[in-house]
PDB file of C-alpha atoms in Angstrom:
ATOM      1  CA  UNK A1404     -31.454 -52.593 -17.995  1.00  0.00           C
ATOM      2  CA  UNK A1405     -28.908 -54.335 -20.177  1.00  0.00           C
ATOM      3  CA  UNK A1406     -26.300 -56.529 -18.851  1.00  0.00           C
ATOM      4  CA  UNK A1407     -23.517 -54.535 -17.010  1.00  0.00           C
ATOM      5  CA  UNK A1408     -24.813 -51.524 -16.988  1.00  0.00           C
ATOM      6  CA  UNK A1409     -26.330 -51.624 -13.377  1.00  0.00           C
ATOM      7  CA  UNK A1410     -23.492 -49.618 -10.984  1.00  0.00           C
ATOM      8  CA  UNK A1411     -23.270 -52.468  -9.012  1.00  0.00           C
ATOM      9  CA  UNK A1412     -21.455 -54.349 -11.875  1.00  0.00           C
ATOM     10  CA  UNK A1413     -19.891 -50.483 -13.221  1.00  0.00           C
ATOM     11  CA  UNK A1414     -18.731 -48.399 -10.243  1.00  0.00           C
ATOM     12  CA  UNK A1415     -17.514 -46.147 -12.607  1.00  0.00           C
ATOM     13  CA  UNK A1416     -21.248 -45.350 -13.632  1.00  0.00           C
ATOM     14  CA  UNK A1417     -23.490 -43.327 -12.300  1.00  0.00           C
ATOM     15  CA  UNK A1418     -27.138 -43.007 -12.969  1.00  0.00           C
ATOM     16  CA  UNK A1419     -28.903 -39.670 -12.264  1.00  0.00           C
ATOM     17  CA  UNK A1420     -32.384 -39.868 -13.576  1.00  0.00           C
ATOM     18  CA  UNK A1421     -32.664 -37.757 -16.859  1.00  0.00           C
ATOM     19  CA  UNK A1422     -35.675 -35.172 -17.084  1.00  0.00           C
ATOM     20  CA  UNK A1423     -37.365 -34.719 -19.981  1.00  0.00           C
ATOM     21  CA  UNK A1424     -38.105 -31.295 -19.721  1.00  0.00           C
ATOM     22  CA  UNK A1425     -36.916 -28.705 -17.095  1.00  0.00           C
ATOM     23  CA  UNK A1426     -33.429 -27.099 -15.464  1.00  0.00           C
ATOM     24  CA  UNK A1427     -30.194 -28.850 -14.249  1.00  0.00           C
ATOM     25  CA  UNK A1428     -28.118 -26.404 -11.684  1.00  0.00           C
ATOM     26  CA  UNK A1429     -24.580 -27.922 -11.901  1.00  0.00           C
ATOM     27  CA  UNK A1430     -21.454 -27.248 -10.380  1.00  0.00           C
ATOM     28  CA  UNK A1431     -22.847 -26.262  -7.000  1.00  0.00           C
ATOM     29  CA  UNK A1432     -20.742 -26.473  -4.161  1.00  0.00           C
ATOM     30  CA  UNK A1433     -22.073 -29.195  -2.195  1.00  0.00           C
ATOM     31  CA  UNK A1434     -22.673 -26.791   1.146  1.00  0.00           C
ATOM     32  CA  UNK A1435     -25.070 -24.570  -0.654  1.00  0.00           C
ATOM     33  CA  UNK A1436     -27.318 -27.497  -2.745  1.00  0.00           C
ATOM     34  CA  UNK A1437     -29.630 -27.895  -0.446  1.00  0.00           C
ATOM     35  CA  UNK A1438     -30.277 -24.612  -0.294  1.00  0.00           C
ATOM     36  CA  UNK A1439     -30.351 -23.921  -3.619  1.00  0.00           C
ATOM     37  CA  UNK A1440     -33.323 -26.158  -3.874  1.00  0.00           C
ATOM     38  CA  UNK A1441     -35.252 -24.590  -1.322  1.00  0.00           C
ATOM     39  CA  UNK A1442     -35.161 -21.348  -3.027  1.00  0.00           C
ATOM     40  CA  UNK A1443     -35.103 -21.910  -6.658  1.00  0.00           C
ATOM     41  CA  UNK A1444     -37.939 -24.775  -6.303  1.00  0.00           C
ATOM     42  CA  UNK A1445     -41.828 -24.194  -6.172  1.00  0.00           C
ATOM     43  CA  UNK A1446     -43.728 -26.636  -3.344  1.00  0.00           C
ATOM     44  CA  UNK A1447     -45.111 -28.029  -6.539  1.00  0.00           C
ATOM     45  CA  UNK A1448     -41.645 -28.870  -8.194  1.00  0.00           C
ATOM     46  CA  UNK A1449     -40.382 -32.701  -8.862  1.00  0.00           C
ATOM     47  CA  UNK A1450     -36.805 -32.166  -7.945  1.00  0.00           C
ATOM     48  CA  UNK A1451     -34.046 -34.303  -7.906  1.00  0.00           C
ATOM     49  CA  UNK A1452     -30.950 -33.773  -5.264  1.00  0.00           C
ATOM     50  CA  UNK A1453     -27.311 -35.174  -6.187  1.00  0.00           C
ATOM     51  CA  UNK A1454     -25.049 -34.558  -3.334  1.00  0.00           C
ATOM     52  CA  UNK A1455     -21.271 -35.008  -3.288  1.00  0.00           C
ATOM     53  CA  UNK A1456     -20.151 -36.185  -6.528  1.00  0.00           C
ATOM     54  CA  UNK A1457     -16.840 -36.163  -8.009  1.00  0.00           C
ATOM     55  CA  UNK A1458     -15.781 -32.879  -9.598  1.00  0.00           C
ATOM     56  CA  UNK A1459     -12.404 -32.990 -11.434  1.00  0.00           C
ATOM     57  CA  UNK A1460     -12.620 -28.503 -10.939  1.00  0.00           C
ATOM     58  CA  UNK A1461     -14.773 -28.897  -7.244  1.00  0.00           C
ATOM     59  CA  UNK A1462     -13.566 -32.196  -5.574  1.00  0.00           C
ATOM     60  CA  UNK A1463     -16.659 -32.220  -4.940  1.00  0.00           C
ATOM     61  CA  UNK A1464     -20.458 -30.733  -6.309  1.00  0.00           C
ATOM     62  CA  UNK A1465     -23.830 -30.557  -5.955  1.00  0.00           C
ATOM     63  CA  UNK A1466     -26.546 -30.811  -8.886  1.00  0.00           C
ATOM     64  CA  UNK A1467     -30.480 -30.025  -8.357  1.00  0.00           C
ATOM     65  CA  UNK A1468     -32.675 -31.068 -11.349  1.00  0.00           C
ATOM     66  CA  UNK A1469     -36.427 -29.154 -11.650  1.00  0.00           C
ATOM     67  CA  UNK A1470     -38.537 -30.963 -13.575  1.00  0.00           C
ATOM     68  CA  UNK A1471     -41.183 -29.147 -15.754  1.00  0.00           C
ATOM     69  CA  UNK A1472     -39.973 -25.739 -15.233  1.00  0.00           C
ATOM     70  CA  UNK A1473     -37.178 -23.062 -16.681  1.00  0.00           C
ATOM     71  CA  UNK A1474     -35.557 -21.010 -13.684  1.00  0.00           C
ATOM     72  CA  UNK A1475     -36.949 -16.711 -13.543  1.00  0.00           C
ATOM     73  CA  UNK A1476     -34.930 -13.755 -13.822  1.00  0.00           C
ATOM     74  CA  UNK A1477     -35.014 -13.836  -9.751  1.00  0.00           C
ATOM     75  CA  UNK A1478     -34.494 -17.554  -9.710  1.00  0.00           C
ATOM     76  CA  UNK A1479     -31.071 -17.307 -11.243  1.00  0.00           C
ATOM     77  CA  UNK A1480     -30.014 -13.787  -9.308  1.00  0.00           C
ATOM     78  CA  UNK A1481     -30.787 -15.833  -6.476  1.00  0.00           C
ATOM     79  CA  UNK A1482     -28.265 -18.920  -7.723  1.00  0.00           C
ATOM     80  CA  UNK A1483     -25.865 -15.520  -8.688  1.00  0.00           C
ATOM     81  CA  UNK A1484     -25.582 -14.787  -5.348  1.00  0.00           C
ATOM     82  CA  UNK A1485     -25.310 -18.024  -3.768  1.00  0.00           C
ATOM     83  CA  UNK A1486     -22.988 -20.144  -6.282  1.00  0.00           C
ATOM     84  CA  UNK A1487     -22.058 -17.873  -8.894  1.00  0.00           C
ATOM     85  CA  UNK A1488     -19.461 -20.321 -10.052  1.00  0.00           C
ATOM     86  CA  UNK A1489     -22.308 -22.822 -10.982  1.00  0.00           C
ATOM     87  CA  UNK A1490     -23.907 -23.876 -14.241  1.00  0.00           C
ATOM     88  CA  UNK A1491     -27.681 -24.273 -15.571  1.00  0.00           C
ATOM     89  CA  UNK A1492     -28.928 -26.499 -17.768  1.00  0.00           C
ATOM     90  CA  UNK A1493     -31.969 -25.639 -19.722  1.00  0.00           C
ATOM     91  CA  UNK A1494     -33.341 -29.590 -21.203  1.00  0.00           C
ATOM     92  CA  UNK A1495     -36.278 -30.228 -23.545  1.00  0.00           C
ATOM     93  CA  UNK A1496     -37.219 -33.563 -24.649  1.00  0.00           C
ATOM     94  CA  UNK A1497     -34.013 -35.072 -22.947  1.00  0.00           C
ATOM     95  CA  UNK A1498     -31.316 -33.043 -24.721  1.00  0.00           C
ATOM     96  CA  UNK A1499     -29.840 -29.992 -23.607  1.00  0.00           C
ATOM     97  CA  UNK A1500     -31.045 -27.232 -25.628  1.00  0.00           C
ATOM     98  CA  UNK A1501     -28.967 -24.393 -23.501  1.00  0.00           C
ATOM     99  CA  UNK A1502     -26.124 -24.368 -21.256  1.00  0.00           C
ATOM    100  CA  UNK A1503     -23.981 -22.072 -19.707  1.00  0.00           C
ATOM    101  CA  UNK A1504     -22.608 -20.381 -16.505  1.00  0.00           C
ATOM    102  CA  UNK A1505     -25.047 -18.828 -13.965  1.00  0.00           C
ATOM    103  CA  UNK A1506     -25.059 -15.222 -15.310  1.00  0.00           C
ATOM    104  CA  UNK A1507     -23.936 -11.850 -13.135  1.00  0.00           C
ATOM    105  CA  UNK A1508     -26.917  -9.464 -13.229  1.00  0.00           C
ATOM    106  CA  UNK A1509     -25.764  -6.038 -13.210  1.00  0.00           C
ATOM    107  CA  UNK A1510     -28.568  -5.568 -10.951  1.00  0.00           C
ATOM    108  CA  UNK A1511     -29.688  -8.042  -8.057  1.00  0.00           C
ATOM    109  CA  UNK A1512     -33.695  -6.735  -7.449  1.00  0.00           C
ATOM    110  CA  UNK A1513     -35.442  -7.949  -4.850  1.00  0.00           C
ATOM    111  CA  UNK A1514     -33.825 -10.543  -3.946  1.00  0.00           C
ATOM    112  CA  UNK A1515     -32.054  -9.976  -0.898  1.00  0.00           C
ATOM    113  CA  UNK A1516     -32.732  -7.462   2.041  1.00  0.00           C
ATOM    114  CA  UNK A1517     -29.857  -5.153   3.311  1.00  0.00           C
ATOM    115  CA  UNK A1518     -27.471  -6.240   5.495  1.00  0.00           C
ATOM    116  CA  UNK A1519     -27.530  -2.935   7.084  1.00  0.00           C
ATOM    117  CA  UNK A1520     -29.551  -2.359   9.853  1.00  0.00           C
ATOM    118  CA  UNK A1521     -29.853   1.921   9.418  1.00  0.00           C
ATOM    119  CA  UNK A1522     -30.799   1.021   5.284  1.00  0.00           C
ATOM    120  CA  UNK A1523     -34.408   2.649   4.527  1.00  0.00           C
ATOM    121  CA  UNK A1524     -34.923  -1.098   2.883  1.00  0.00           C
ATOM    122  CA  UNK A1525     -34.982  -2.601   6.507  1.00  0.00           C
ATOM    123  CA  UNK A1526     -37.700   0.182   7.888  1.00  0.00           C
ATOM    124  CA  UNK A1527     -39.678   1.068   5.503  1.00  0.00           C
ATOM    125  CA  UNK A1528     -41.673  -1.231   2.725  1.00  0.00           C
ATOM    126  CA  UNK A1529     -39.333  -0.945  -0.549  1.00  0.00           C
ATOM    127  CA  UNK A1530     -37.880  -2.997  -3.051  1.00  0.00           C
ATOM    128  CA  UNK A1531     -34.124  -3.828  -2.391  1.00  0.00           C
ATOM    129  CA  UNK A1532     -31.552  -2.570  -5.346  1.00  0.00           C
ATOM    130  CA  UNK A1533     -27.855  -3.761  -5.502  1.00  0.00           C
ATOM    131  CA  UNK A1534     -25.819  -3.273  -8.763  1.00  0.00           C
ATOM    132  CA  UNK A1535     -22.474  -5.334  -8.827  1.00  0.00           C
ATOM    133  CA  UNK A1536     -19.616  -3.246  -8.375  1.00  0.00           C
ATOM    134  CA  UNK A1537     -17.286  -6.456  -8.855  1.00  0.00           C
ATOM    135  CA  UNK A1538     -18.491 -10.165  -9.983  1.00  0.00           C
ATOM    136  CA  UNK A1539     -15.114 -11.992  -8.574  1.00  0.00           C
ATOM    137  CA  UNK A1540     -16.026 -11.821  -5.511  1.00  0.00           C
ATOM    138  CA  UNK A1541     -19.148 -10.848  -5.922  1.00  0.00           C
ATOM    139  CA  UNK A1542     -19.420  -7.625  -4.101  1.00  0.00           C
ATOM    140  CA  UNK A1543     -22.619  -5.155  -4.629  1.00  0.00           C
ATOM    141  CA  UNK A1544     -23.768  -1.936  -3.520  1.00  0.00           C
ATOM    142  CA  UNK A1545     -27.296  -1.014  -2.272  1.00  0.00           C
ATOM    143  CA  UNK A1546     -28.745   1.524  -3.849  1.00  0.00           C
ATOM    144  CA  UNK A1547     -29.993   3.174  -0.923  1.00  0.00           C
ATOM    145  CA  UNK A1548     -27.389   3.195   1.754  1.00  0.00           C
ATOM    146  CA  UNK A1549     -24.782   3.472  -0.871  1.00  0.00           C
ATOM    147  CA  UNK A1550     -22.689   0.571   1.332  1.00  0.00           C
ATOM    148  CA  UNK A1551     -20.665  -2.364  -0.578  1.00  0.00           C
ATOM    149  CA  UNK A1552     -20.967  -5.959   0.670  1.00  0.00           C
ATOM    150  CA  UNK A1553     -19.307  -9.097  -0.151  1.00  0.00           C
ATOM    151  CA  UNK A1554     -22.203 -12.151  -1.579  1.00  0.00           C
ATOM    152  CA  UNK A1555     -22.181 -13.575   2.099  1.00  0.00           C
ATOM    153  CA  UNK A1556     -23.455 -11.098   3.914  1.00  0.00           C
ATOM    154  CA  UNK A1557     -26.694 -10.768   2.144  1.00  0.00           C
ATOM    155  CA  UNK A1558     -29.811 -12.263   3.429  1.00  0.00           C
ATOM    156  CA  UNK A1559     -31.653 -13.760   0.883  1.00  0.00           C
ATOM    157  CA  UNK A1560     -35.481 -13.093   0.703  1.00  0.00           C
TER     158      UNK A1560
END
């Protein structure tokens, strides 16, 4: 490492390990990063952790890094419901090839079991449907009890 570029003699940089192939999730409020990690990454996953950084937009943010790996279709409805104000990242070779805002499915499958108690879902072996009536807040409706609820009250699977 060159002269002055250590952040002891920089405080205003900050080095985050890059990954040379894999997913950034950025933007996450710092509350919900750790548990974005534990449910987006496999037990097999390198994954790097940034806590409490400086966000001009957040104050403050999370960022989880997931080496060797893209995010699924149930991955990122996962990160939907959890931080849906967050980003992702896709990096190959150390440049990022694709980014953009966590994406709203119109349908959240599987993903979380029903918040209410009398839903078929909770009794009898099915896979959970929501569609989302309204993506600020996200608020969704099970298919099966026909009952709204706000992103928060879901239990994630």
């Amino acid at each position: 490492m060159g002269e002055g570029t250590s952040a002891h003699k920089n405080p205003k940089l900050r080095l985050v390990p890059a990954i040379a192939h894999g997913t950034v999730i950025d933007h996450l409020p710092p509350e919900a990063t750790l548990t974005v990690a534990n449910l987006v990454a496999d037990a097999d996953d390198e994954v790097l952790i940034g806590l409490n950084f400086k966000s001009a937009h957040l104050g403050r943010k999370g960022v989880v890094k997931i080496t060797g790996r893209e995010l699924s279709a149930a991955d990122i409805s996962r990160l939907a419901v959890i931080a849906p104000h967050a980003s992702m990242a896709i990096i190959r070779d150390y440049k990022v090839v694709k980014k953009a805002p966590i994406p709203i499915p119109q349908a959240i499958i599987n993903v979380a079991r029903c918040p209410n108690p009398n839903c078929v879902t909770n009794h009898e072996p099915c896979t959970t449907h929501f569609t989302v009536e309204q993506a600020e807040p996200l608020i969704v409706r099970c298919r099966y009890c026909e009952r709204d609820f706000k992103a928060a009250e879901l239990h994630l699977l």
